[in-house]
Coordinates of C-alpha atoms in Angstrom, one line a residue:
M1 CA -4.2 -14.3 -132.6
K2 CA -2.2 -15.7 -135.4
R3 CA -1.2 -15.1 -139.0
R4 CA 0.1 -18.0 -141.1
N5 CA 1.3 -18.3 -144.7
F6 CA 4.7 -18.4 -146.4
I7 CA 5.2 -14.7 -145.8
R8 CA 3.6 -14.0 -142.4
S9 CA 2.7 -10.4 -141.7
M10 CA 0.9 -7.7 -139.8
A11 CA -0.5 -5.0 -142.2
I12 CA 0.8 -1.5 -141.9
S13 CA 0.0 1.7 -143.6
G14 CA 2.6 3.3 -145.9
G15 CA 4.2 6.7 -145.9
A16 CA 6.9 8.4 -144.0
V17 CA 6.3 8.6 -140.3
V18 CA 7.9 9.6 -137.0
C19 CA 7.7 7.4 -134.0
G20 CA 8.6 8.2 -130.4
G21 CA 10.0 11.5 -131.3
I22 CA 12.4 10.1 -133.9
S23 CA 12.1 11.3 -137.5
G24 CA 13.5 10.4 -140.8
L25 CA 11.8 7.1 -141.6
K26 CA 11.8 6.4 -145.3
P27 CA 8.9 4.8 -147.1
P28 CA 9.3 1.4 -148.7
G29 CA 11.7 1.4 -151.6
P30 CA 13.6 -0.9 -153.9
A31 CA 15.7 -3.7 -152.5
G32 CA 18.8 -2.4 -150.7
A33 CA 21.8 -4.0 -149.1
M34 CA 21.9 -7.5 -147.7
R35 CA 23.5 -8.0 -144.3
T36 CA 24.0 -11.2 -142.4
A37 CA 25.0 -12.3 -138.9
D38 CA 24.6 -15.4 -136.8
I39 CA 22.0 -13.6 -134.6
I40 CA 19.8 -10.7 -135.6
I41 CA 18.2 -8.7 -132.8
Y42 CA 15.3 -6.5 -133.6
G43 CA 14.7 -3.6 -131.3
G44 CA 16.8 -1.0 -129.4
T45 CA 15.7 -1.6 -125.8
S46 CA 17.8 -2.5 -122.8
A47 CA 17.0 -6.2 -123.6
A48 CA 18.4 -5.8 -127.1
V49 CA 21.7 -4.5 -125.8
M50 CA 22.1 -7.2 -123.3
A51 CA 21.2 -9.9 -125.8
A52 CA 23.8 -8.5 -128.3
V53 CA 26.5 -8.3 -125.7
K54 CA 26.0 -11.9 -124.5
A55 CA 25.9 -13.2 -128.1
K56 CA 29.2 -11.5 -128.8
Q57 CA 30.8 -12.7 -125.6
L58 CA 29.9 -16.2 -126.6
G59 CA 31.7 -15.8 -129.9
R60 CA 28.9 -15.3 -132.3
S61 CA 28.4 -12.5 -134.8
V62 CA 25.4 -10.3 -134.0
M63 CA 23.6 -7.2 -135.3
I64 CA 21.0 -4.9 -133.7
V65 CA 18.4 -3.7 -136.1
C66 CA 16.2 -1.1 -134.5
P67 CA 13.8 1.8 -135.3
E68 CA 15.4 3.8 -132.5
L69 CA 18.2 6.2 -132.7
H70 CA 18.9 6.0 -129.0
L71 CA 19.5 2.7 -127.3
G72 CA 18.2 1.5 -124.0
G73 CA 14.4 1.9 -124.3
I74 CA 12.7 3.3 -121.2
T75 CA 15.7 2.6 -119.1
S76 CA 17.5 5.5 -120.8
S77 CA 14.4 7.5 -121.4
G78 CA 13.3 8.5 -118.0
L79 CA 12.8 5.4 -115.9
G80 CA 15.8 6.0 -113.6
F81 CA 14.1 5.1 -110.3
T82 CA 14.5 1.4 -111.1
D83 CA 11.7 -1.0 -110.3
T84 CA 13.8 -3.8 -108.9
G85 CA 12.0 -5.8 -106.3
N86 CA 14.5 -8.2 -104.7
K87 CA 17.9 -7.1 -106.0
A88 CA 19.5 -10.4 -104.9
V89 CA 18.0 -12.1 -107.9
I90 CA 19.3 -9.6 -110.5
G91 CA 22.5 -11.2 -111.8
G92 CA 24.5 -11.6 -115.0
L93 CA 24.7 -8.7 -117.4
A94 CA 21.8 -6.9 -115.7
R95 CA 23.8 -6.6 -112.6
E96 CA 26.8 -5.5 -114.7
F97 CA 24.7 -2.6 -116.0
Y98 CA 23.9 -1.4 -112.5
H99 CA 27.5 -1.9 -111.5
R100 CA 28.6 0.4 -114.4
I101 CA 26.0 3.0 -113.3
Y102 CA 27.7 2.8 -109.9
L103 CA 31.1 3.4 -111.5
H104 CA 29.7 6.3 -113.5
Y105 CA 28.7 8.1 -110.3
E106 CA 31.9 7.3 -108.6
D107 CA 33.4 9.9 -111.0
P108 CA 33.1 13.3 -109.4
R109 CA 32.5 14.8 -112.9
S110 CA 29.2 13.0 -113.0
W111 CA 27.9 15.3 -110.2
Q112 CA 27.6 18.5 -112.2
W113 CA 24.7 20.1 -110.4
Q114 CA 24.7 18.5 -107.0
K115 CA 27.4 17.2 -104.6
K116 CA 27.3 13.5 -104.2
E117 CA 27.2 13.8 -100.4
A118 CA 24.1 16.0 -100.7
Y119 CA 22.2 13.4 -102.8
G120 CA 19.5 11.8 -100.6
N121 CA 20.4 8.2 -101.8
K122 CA 16.7 7.2 -101.8
G123 CA 15.9 4.0 -103.7
Q124 CA 13.3 1.3 -103.8
G125 CA 13.8 -1.0 -100.9
T126 CA 17.5 -0.3 -100.6
P127 CA 19.7 2.8 -100.9
A128 CA 20.2 4.1 -104.4
I129 CA 23.9 3.6 -104.0
D130 CA 24.8 0.2 -102.7
G131 CA 28.5 0.5 -101.8
A132 CA 28.8 -3.0 -100.4
N133 CA 27.7 -4.5 -103.7
R134 CA 29.1 -1.7 -105.9
T135 CA 25.8 -1.2 -107.7
M136 CA 23.6 1.8 -108.2
W137 CA 19.9 1.5 -109.0
I138 CA 18.9 5.2 -109.5
F139 CA 20.3 7.3 -112.3
E140 CA 19.8 10.0 -114.9
P141 CA 18.7 9.1 -118.4
H142 CA 21.9 10.1 -120.2
A143 CA 24.0 8.1 -117.7
A144 CA 22.1 4.9 -118.7
E145 CA 22.5 5.7 -122.4
Q146 CA 26.2 6.2 -122.0
V147 CA 26.5 2.8 -120.3
F148 CA 24.6 1.1 -123.1
E149 CA 26.6 2.8 -125.8
K150 CA 29.9 1.9 -124.1
L151 CA 28.9 -1.7 -123.9
I152 CA 28.1 -1.7 -127.6
K153 CA 31.5 -0.1 -128.4
E154 CA 33.5 -2.3 -126.1
H155 CA 32.1 -5.5 -127.8
N156 CA 32.3 -4.0 -131.3
I157 CA 28.6 -4.7 -131.9
T158 CA 27.1 -3.4 -135.2
V159 CA 23.9 -1.4 -134.7
F160 CA 21.7 -0.3 -137.6
R161 CA 19.4 2.5 -136.4
N162 CA 16.3 4.0 -137.9
E163 CA 15.6 0.7 -139.5
W164 CA 11.9 -0.2 -139.3
L165 CA 10.7 -3.7 -140.0
D166 CA 8.5 -4.1 -143.0
R167 CA 5.6 -5.7 -141.2
S168 CA 3.5 -6.4 -144.3
S169 CA 6.0 -8.6 -146.2
G170 CA 9.3 -8.3 -144.5
V171 CA 9.5 -11.6 -142.7
R172 CA 10.2 -14.6 -144.8
L173 CA 10.0 -18.1 -143.3
R174 CA 11.2 -21.5 -144.6
N175 CA 10.2 -24.7 -142.8
E176 CA 9.0 -22.8 -139.7
R177 CA 12.2 -20.8 -139.5
I178 CA 12.8 -17.1 -140.2
A179 CA 15.1 -16.9 -143.2
S180 CA 15.3 -13.2 -143.4
I181 CA 13.7 -9.9 -142.4
S182 CA 13.6 -6.7 -144.4
T183 CA 13.1 -3.1 -143.4
L184 CA 11.2 -0.3 -145.0
K185 CA 14.5 1.0 -146.5
G186 CA 14.7 -2.3 -148.4
T187 CA 17.6 -3.7 -146.5
L188 CA 17.6 -7.5 -146.1
Y189 CA 18.9 -9.1 -142.9
T190 CA 19.6 -12.8 -142.8
G191 CA 20.6 -14.9 -139.7
K192 CA 20.5 -18.2 -138.1
M193 CA 18.7 -17.0 -135.0
F194 CA 16.4 -14.0 -134.3
I195 CA 15.5 -12.2 -131.1
D196 CA 12.5 -9.8 -130.9
A197 CA 13.5 -7.3 -128.2
T198 CA 10.8 -4.7 -128.9
Y199 CA 8.2 -3.6 -126.5
E200 CA 5.5 -4.2 -129.2
G201 CA 6.4 -7.7 -130.4
D202 CA 6.4 -6.6 -134.1
L203 CA 8.9 -9.3 -135.3
M204 CA 7.1 -12.0 -133.4
A205 CA 3.7 -11.0 -134.9
A206 CA 5.0 -10.6 -138.4
A207 CA 6.5 -14.1 -138.1
G208 CA 3.0 -15.5 -137.5
V209 CA 3.6 -16.4 -133.8
S210 CA 0.4 -16.5 -131.7
F211 CA -0.1 -13.6 -129.4
T212 CA -2.8 -11.8 -127.4
T213 CA -3.5 -8.3 -126.2
G214 CA -5.6 -6.8 -123.4
R215 CA -6.8 -8.7 -120.4
E216 CA -7.8 -12.3 -120.0
S217 CA -10.9 -13.1 -118.0
A218 CA -10.7 -14.4 -114.5
A219 CA -11.9 -17.7 -115.9
T220 CA -9.2 -18.0 -118.5
Y221 CA -6.4 -19.0 -116.2
G222 CA -8.2 -18.9 -112.8
E223 CA -6.5 -15.7 -111.8
K224 CA -8.0 -13.6 -109.0
W225 CA -6.9 -10.3 -110.4
A226 CA -7.7 -10.9 -114.0
G227 CA -10.2 -9.0 -116.2
V228 CA -12.3 -6.0 -115.2
L229 CA -11.7 -4.9 -111.6
T230 CA -14.3 -2.3 -110.7
G231 CA -14.0 -1.3 -107.0
V232 CA -10.5 -2.6 -106.6
F233 CA -8.3 0.2 -105.2
H234 CA -4.8 -1.1 -104.3
H235 CA -2.9 2.1 -105.0
G236 CA -3.7 5.8 -104.6
H237 CA -4.6 6.1 -108.3
H238 CA -8.3 6.3 -107.9
F239 CA -10.9 9.0 -107.0
K240 CA -11.0 8.9 -103.2
S241 CA -13.8 11.5 -103.1
R242 CA -17.0 11.8 -105.1
V243 CA -16.1 13.9 -108.2
D244 CA -18.8 14.9 -110.7
P245 CA -18.0 13.8 -114.2
Y246 CA -20.2 16.2 -116.2
K247 CA -19.2 19.5 -117.8
I248 CA -22.0 21.2 -115.9
P249 CA -22.0 19.5 -112.5
G250 CA -25.1 17.5 -111.9
K251 CA -26.3 17.8 -115.5
P252 CA -25.6 14.7 -117.6
S253 CA -27.0 16.3 -120.7
S254 CA -24.1 18.7 -120.7
G255 CA -21.7 15.9 -121.6
L256 CA -18.7 14.3 -119.9
L257 CA -15.5 16.0 -119.1
A258 CA -12.5 15.1 -121.3
G259 CA -10.9 11.7 -120.5
I260 CA -14.0 10.0 -119.2
S261 CA -15.6 7.1 -121.1
G262 CA -19.3 7.1 -121.7
T263 CA -19.4 3.3 -121.9
A264 CA -19.8 0.9 -119.0
P265 CA -16.6 -0.6 -117.7
G266 CA -17.7 -4.2 -118.2
V267 CA -18.6 -7.1 -116.0
Y268 CA -16.3 -7.8 -113.0
G269 CA -13.7 -10.4 -114.0
A270 CA -14.5 -10.3 -117.7
G271 CA -11.7 -10.1 -120.3
D272 CA -11.4 -7.3 -122.8
K273 CA -8.9 -5.9 -125.3
K274 CA -8.2 -2.7 -123.3
V275 CA -4.6 -1.9 -122.4
Q276 CA -3.1 -0.4 -119.2
A277 CA -2.2 3.2 -119.6
Y278 CA 1.0 4.6 -121.0
C279 CA 2.9 7.8 -120.2
Y280 CA 6.2 9.4 -120.6
R281 CA 8.4 9.0 -117.5
M282 CA 9.6 12.6 -117.0
C283 CA 13.0 13.8 -116.1
F284 CA 12.5 17.2 -114.3
S285 CA 15.1 19.5 -112.9
S286 CA 14.9 22.0 -110.1
H287 CA 18.3 23.5 -110.7
P288 CA 17.8 27.1 -112.0
E289 CA 20.6 26.7 -114.5
N290 CA 19.4 23.4 -115.8
K291 CA 15.7 23.6 -116.2
V292 CA 13.5 24.6 -119.1
A293 CA 10.1 26.2 -118.3
F294 CA 7.0 24.3 -119.3
S295 CA 5.7 25.7 -122.5
Q296 CA 2.3 25.8 -124.1
P297 CA 1.9 23.0 -126.6
R298 CA 0.3 23.1 -130.1
G299 CA -3.5 22.8 -129.8
Y300 CA -3.5 23.4 -126.1
D301 CA -7.0 23.2 -124.6
P302 CA -7.3 23.8 -120.9
E303 CA -10.7 22.1 -120.8
Q304 CA -8.8 18.8 -121.2
Y305 CA -7.7 19.2 -117.6
E306 CA -10.9 20.4 -115.9
L307 CA -11.1 17.1 -114.1
L308 CA -7.8 17.8 -112.4
V309 CA -9.2 21.1 -111.0
R310 CA -12.1 19.1 -109.4
V311 CA -9.6 16.6 -107.9
F312 CA -7.7 19.5 -106.3
N313 CA -11.0 21.1 -105.2
S314 CA -11.8 17.8 -103.4
G315 CA -8.8 18.4 -101.2
W316 CA -6.3 16.0 -102.9
R317 CA -2.7 17.1 -102.4
E318 CA -0.5 14.1 -103.4
L319 CA 0.9 15.6 -106.6
F320 CA 4.6 15.4 -105.7
Q321 CA 4.7 11.9 -104.2
K322 CA 6.2 10.4 -107.4
F323 CA 8.7 13.1 -108.1
D324 CA 11.3 10.4 -107.3
P325 CA 14.8 11.9 -106.9
V326 CA 17.7 11.0 -109.2
P327 CA 21.1 12.6 -109.1
N328 CA 21.8 16.2 -109.9
F329 CA 18.5 17.7 -108.6
K330 CA 16.5 15.7 -111.1
T331 CA 13.5 13.4 -110.9
D332 CA 12.0 10.3 -112.4
T333 CA 8.4 11.6 -112.3
N334 CA 5.8 8.9 -112.8
N335 CA 2.0 8.9 -112.8
H336 CA 0.4 9.3 -109.4
G337 CA -3.1 9.9 -108.3
P338 CA -6.5 9.8 -110.0
F339 CA -5.6 12.3 -112.8
S340 CA -2.0 12.4 -113.8
T341 CA 0.5 11.7 -116.6
D342 CA -1.2 8.3 -117.6
Y343 CA -3.4 9.1 -120.6
I344 CA -6.0 6.5 -119.6
G345 CA -7.9 4.9 -122.4
M346 CA -6.0 6.5 -125.3
N347 CA -3.7 3.6 -126.2
Y348 CA -6.0 0.6 -126.9
R349 CA -5.1 0.4 -130.6
Y350 CA -1.4 0.9 -130.0
P351 CA -0.2 -2.7 -129.8
E352 CA -1.3 -3.7 -133.3
A353 CA -1.4 -0.3 -134.8
S354 CA 0.4 0.7 -138.0
Y355 CA 3.5 2.9 -137.6
A356 CA 1.5 5.9 -138.7
L357 CA -1.2 5.3 -136.1
R358 CA 1.4 4.7 -133.4
K359 CA 2.9 8.0 -134.3
Q360 CA -0.5 9.6 -133.8
I361 CA -0.9 7.9 -130.4
T362 CA 2.6 8.8 -129.2
D363 CA 2.1 12.4 -130.3
A364 CA -1.2 12.6 -128.5
H365 CA 0.4 11.3 -125.3
R366 CA 3.1 13.9 -125.6
R367 CA 0.7 16.8 -126.2
Y368 CA -1.5 15.6 -123.3
Q369 CA 1.4 15.7 -120.9
Q370 CA 2.9 18.9 -122.2
G371 CA -0.6 20.5 -121.8
L372 CA -1.0 19.0 -118.3
F373 CA 2.3 20.5 -117.2
Y374 CA 1.6 23.9 -118.7
F375 CA -1.9 23.8 -117.1
M376 CA -0.5 23.1 -113.7
A377 CA 2.2 25.8 -114.1
T378 CA -0.1 28.6 -115.3
D379 CA -3.8 28.1 -114.8
P380 CA -5.2 30.2 -112.0
R381 CA -7.5 27.4 -110.8
I382 CA -4.6 25.4 -109.6
P383 CA -4.2 25.9 -105.8
G384 CA -1.6 28.6 -105.2
E385 CA 0.7 26.5 -103.0
V386 CA 0.7 23.6 -105.4
Q387 CA 1.4 25.9 -108.4
Q388 CA 4.2 27.6 -106.6
E389 CA 5.9 24.3 -105.7
F390 CA 5.3 22.9 -109.2
N391 CA 7.0 25.9 -110.9
K392 CA 10.2 25.1 -109.1
W393 CA 10.6 22.3 -111.7
G394 CA 11.1 22.3 -115.4
L395 CA 12.4 19.9 -118.1
A396 CA 16.0 19.0 -117.6
K397 CA 18.0 21.0 -120.0
D398 CA 20.9 18.5 -120.3
E399 CA 18.6 15.5 -121.1
F400 CA 17.2 14.5 -124.5
A401 CA 18.9 17.5 -126.1
D402 CA 17.9 16.4 -129.6
N403 CA 14.3 15.9 -128.7
E404 CA 13.4 19.3 -127.1
N405 CA 14.3 17.8 -123.7
W406 CA 11.4 15.3 -124.0
P407 CA 12.0 11.6 -123.4
F408 CA 12.6 9.6 -126.6
Q409 CA 10.5 6.5 -125.6
L410 CA 6.9 6.4 -124.6
Y411 CA 6.5 4.0 -121.6
V412 CA 4.7 1.1 -123.4
R413 CA 3.9 -0.8 -120.3
E414 CA 2.2 -3.7 -122.2
A415 CA 1.5 -4.4 -125.8
R416 CA 1.4 -7.8 -127.4
R417 CA 2.1 -10.9 -125.4
M418 CA 3.1 -14.1 -127.0
V419 CA 1.1 -17.3 -126.4
S420 CA 3.4 -20.2 -126.4
D421 CA 3.4 -23.7 -124.9
F422 CA 3.9 -22.2 -121.4
V423 CA 2.0 -19.1 -120.3
M424 CA 3.3 -17.4 -117.1
T425 CA 0.3 -16.6 -114.9
G426 CA -0.4 -15.3 -111.5
H427 CA -0.1 -18.8 -110.1
E428 CA 3.6 -19.0 -111.0
I429 CA 4.3 -15.5 -109.8
L430 CA 2.7 -16.1 -106.4
G431 CA 4.3 -19.5 -106.0
A432 CA 1.2 -21.7 -106.3
R433 CA 2.7 -23.6 -109.3
A434 CA 6.3 -24.6 -110.0
V435 CA 8.4 -23.7 -113.0
P436 CA 10.7 -26.6 -114.0
D437 CA 12.8 -24.7 -116.6
P438 CA 13.7 -21.3 -115.2
V439 CA 16.0 -18.9 -117.1
G440 CA 15.7 -15.9 -114.8
M441 CA 13.7 -14.6 -111.9
G442 CA 11.4 -11.8 -111.1
S443 CA 10.2 -10.4 -107.8
Y444 CA 8.3 -7.2 -108.3
T445 CA 4.7 -6.7 -107.1
L446 CA 1.9 -7.7 -109.4
D447 CA 1.2 -4.3 -110.8
S448 CA -1.1 -2.8 -113.4
H449 CA -1.9 0.8 -114.1
N450 CA -5.4 1.9 -114.7
V451 CA -7.1 0.8 -117.9
Q452 CA -10.2 3.0 -118.1
R453 CA -12.0 5.9 -116.6
Y454 CA -15.8 5.7 -116.4
V455 CA -19.0 6.9 -114.6
T456 CA -20.2 4.8 -111.7
S457 CA -23.8 3.8 -111.2
E458 CA -23.9 6.5 -108.5
G459 CA -23.0 9.1 -111.1
F460 CA -19.4 9.9 -110.2
V461 CA -16.1 9.4 -112.0
Q462 CA -13.8 6.5 -111.2
N463 CA -10.8 4.7 -112.6
E464 CA -10.5 0.9 -113.2
G465 CA -7.8 -1.6 -113.8
D466 CA -5.1 -0.6 -111.3
F467 CA -3.9 -3.3 -108.9
G468 CA -0.9 -4.1 -106.8
V469 CA -0.5 -7.5 -105.2
H470 CA 2.5 -8.3 -103.0
V471 CA 4.8 -11.0 -104.2
S472 CA 6.3 -12.6 -101.1
E473 CA 9.2 -14.5 -102.8
P474 CA 11.2 -14.3 -106.0
Y475 CA 9.7 -16.5 -108.7
P476 CA 11.3 -18.3 -111.7
I477 CA 10.4 -17.5 -115.3
S478 CA 10.1 -20.4 -117.7
Y479 CA 12.3 -20.9 -120.7
R480 CA 9.2 -22.0 -122.7
S481 CA 7.7 -18.6 -122.1
I482 CA 10.3 -16.9 -124.2
V483 CA 10.2 -19.3 -127.2
P484 CA 7.2 -19.7 -129.6
K485 CA 5.5 -23.0 -130.3
A486 CA 7.7 -25.2 -132.4
S487 CA 4.9 -25.4 -135.0
E488 CA 5.1 -21.7 -135.5
C489 CA 8.7 -20.6 -135.4
Q490 CA 11.9 -22.5 -134.4
N491 CA 14.6 -19.8 -134.5
L492 CA 13.0 -16.9 -132.7
L493 CA 13.2 -15.9 -129.0
V494 CA 11.0 -13.3 -127.4
P495 CA 12.3 -12.0 -124.0
V496 CA 10.2 -8.9 -123.8
C497 CA 6.7 -9.7 -125.2
L498 CA 7.0 -13.2 -123.7
S499 CA 4.1 -15.6 -123.1
S500 CA 2.3 -14.3 -120.1
S501 CA -1.1 -13.3 -118.8
H502 CA -1.9 -9.7 -118.2
V503 CA -1.8 -10.4 -114.5
A504 CA 1.6 -12.0 -114.5
Y505 CA 3.1 -9.5 -116.9
G506 CA 2.3 -6.8 -114.3
S507 CA 5.3 -8.2 -112.4
I508 CA 7.5 -9.5 -115.1
R509 CA 7.5 -6.3 -117.2
M510 CA 10.3 -4.6 -115.3
E511 CA 13.5 -3.5 -117.1
P512 CA 15.9 -5.6 -115.0
V513 CA 13.9 -8.7 -115.8
F514 CA 13.9 -7.9 -119.5
M515 CA 17.7 -7.6 -119.4
I516 CA 17.9 -11.0 -117.6
L517 CA 15.7 -12.8 -120.0
A518 CA 17.5 -11.3 -123.0
E519 CA 20.8 -12.6 -121.8
S520 CA 19.3 -16.0 -121.3
A521 CA 17.7 -15.8 -124.8
A522 CA 21.0 -15.0 -126.4
T523 CA 22.7 -17.9 -124.6
A524 CA 20.0 -20.3 -125.8
A525 CA 20.3 -18.9 -129.4
V526 CA 24.0 -19.6 -129.4
M527 CA 23.5 -23.1 -128.1
A528 CA 20.9 -23.7 -130.8
I529 CA 23.3 -22.6 -133.4
D530 CA 26.2 -24.7 -132.0
N531 CA 24.0 -27.8 -131.8
K532 CA 22.2 -27.2 -135.1
T533 CA 18.8 -27.5 -133.4
S534 CA 15.7 -25.4 -132.8
V535 CA 15.3 -23.1 -129.8
Q536 CA 12.6 -25.5 -128.5
Q537 CA 15.1 -28.4 -128.6
V538 CA 17.9 -26.7 -126.6
D539 CA 19.0 -29.0 -123.8
Y540 CA 17.7 -27.3 -120.7
A541 CA 20.1 -28.9 -118.3
A542 CA 23.0 -27.6 -120.4
L543 CA 21.4 -24.1 -120.7
K544 CA 20.9 -24.0 -117.0
N545 CA 24.6 -24.9 -116.4
N546 CA 25.7 -22.1 -118.8
L547 CA 23.4 -19.5 -117.1
V548 CA 24.8 -20.4 -113.7
K549 CA 28.3 -19.9 -115.0
Q550 CA 27.3 -16.5 -116.3
E551 CA 26.1 -15.7 -112.8
Q552 CA 22.5 -15.5 -113.8
K553 CA 20.1 -16.1 -110.9
I554 CA 17.6 -18.7 -111.9
D555 CA 16.4 -20.0 -108.5
A556 CA 16.1 -18.6 -105.1

């Protein structure tokens, strides 16, 4: 998909909105201040922070311009049980972040509710606390945010928050270069280089760079796990028993239960524009002094959760398997099972939606999960032993204090993906094809959450889209996958919504990888400025040399 003219744009609807729990956005107004820096970074994610730090370390002026009030994206918004894969290939500033987390928890004052020696030290693949390497991979949301804010302060980085890109006319290009961006407040930002560090790819899209959404077909790139995957059950996130989908069991005329699509899932291997499910990663607490009971949300409708009752009635009892422990008797609670926190099928319009529509979608996800928790805590149809155990938990009182203890950031697992001269696919991830110009490495499993919930030909409910494929060796990520085509934009780097198939993005989309690619993007941006060239013309051999000096891991 592509938009091209002198002012390239994605249309948005006007009006004041709230997004991701952050309020106060002003509607478009008269021209405001003009601000300039060598490098302008749009977005407040973990990638944005790392890109800014590296640019400043390399002697360039930099500004972060972001809609968010809180920095760090999903890393500081509930995803504390880090998806790392092979930790040996996490280097540079990303490793520095996890070292600083380690130092945070070396301070006894960080263990307010739990003694350090009582913490189970469970992590993914290795212990949470790696004393030998002085890193820690599991953490509370506020600990991550503190580390990000300290990095910003130490490097004297200017951050403009609650600044929303004017996606209709706010990106101005001259000779295939971004000259400036403007926000809905009317503020103009000019720079030599720009980095889109958002989960949505809004700057990339508004600059007219080609992108895609949804799933490619299996034929597009010859990928085994592409497109519709009916009957593929790699995780436990499917219906393992025959569960009736109708309001009155056995009676289709009664209508479908909430959350089940009435349309067919599509032909196996066919592409579509559907998006893997989103959720809020929840930070729960079991400490009596630090938990907030689950409350009934506005518009609560217990019929929305009837399908969960049938799942429990089928004998399923895996509810607590993804209550992953983080310090101080808290969790990173993620989706698990056939009916959980993933709001399947309710995010398809999100990637290209206006701010107002995204607000509606994020609000709907929040209400869905709030209602789910209240339902499990109070409804008499929940098995007694399950409900008793669930009610040991509540929202963590000392997290997200200015957002009713609810995470700031919806877990946008996938939105737009750039289409550049090099598209990362499953072939590169699984080692079948070489990458000659790596700027970072990934290693996590090929992983997608479910995309849709439908009725099978046998008349039962089933989920589709979830897959998990083992990646045996760390793999390199191409520099060309984080830069647009030269014919489209020559001073933009995209380390988050990079050029990748849906299948490959299932592995790449991990927060440590975003940090790694952001550091490499900033390094390349500085080199392009120094050499007065485009990002596409950066000398790769020199870039590789600089990344190695920065202790980035770019080959196994």
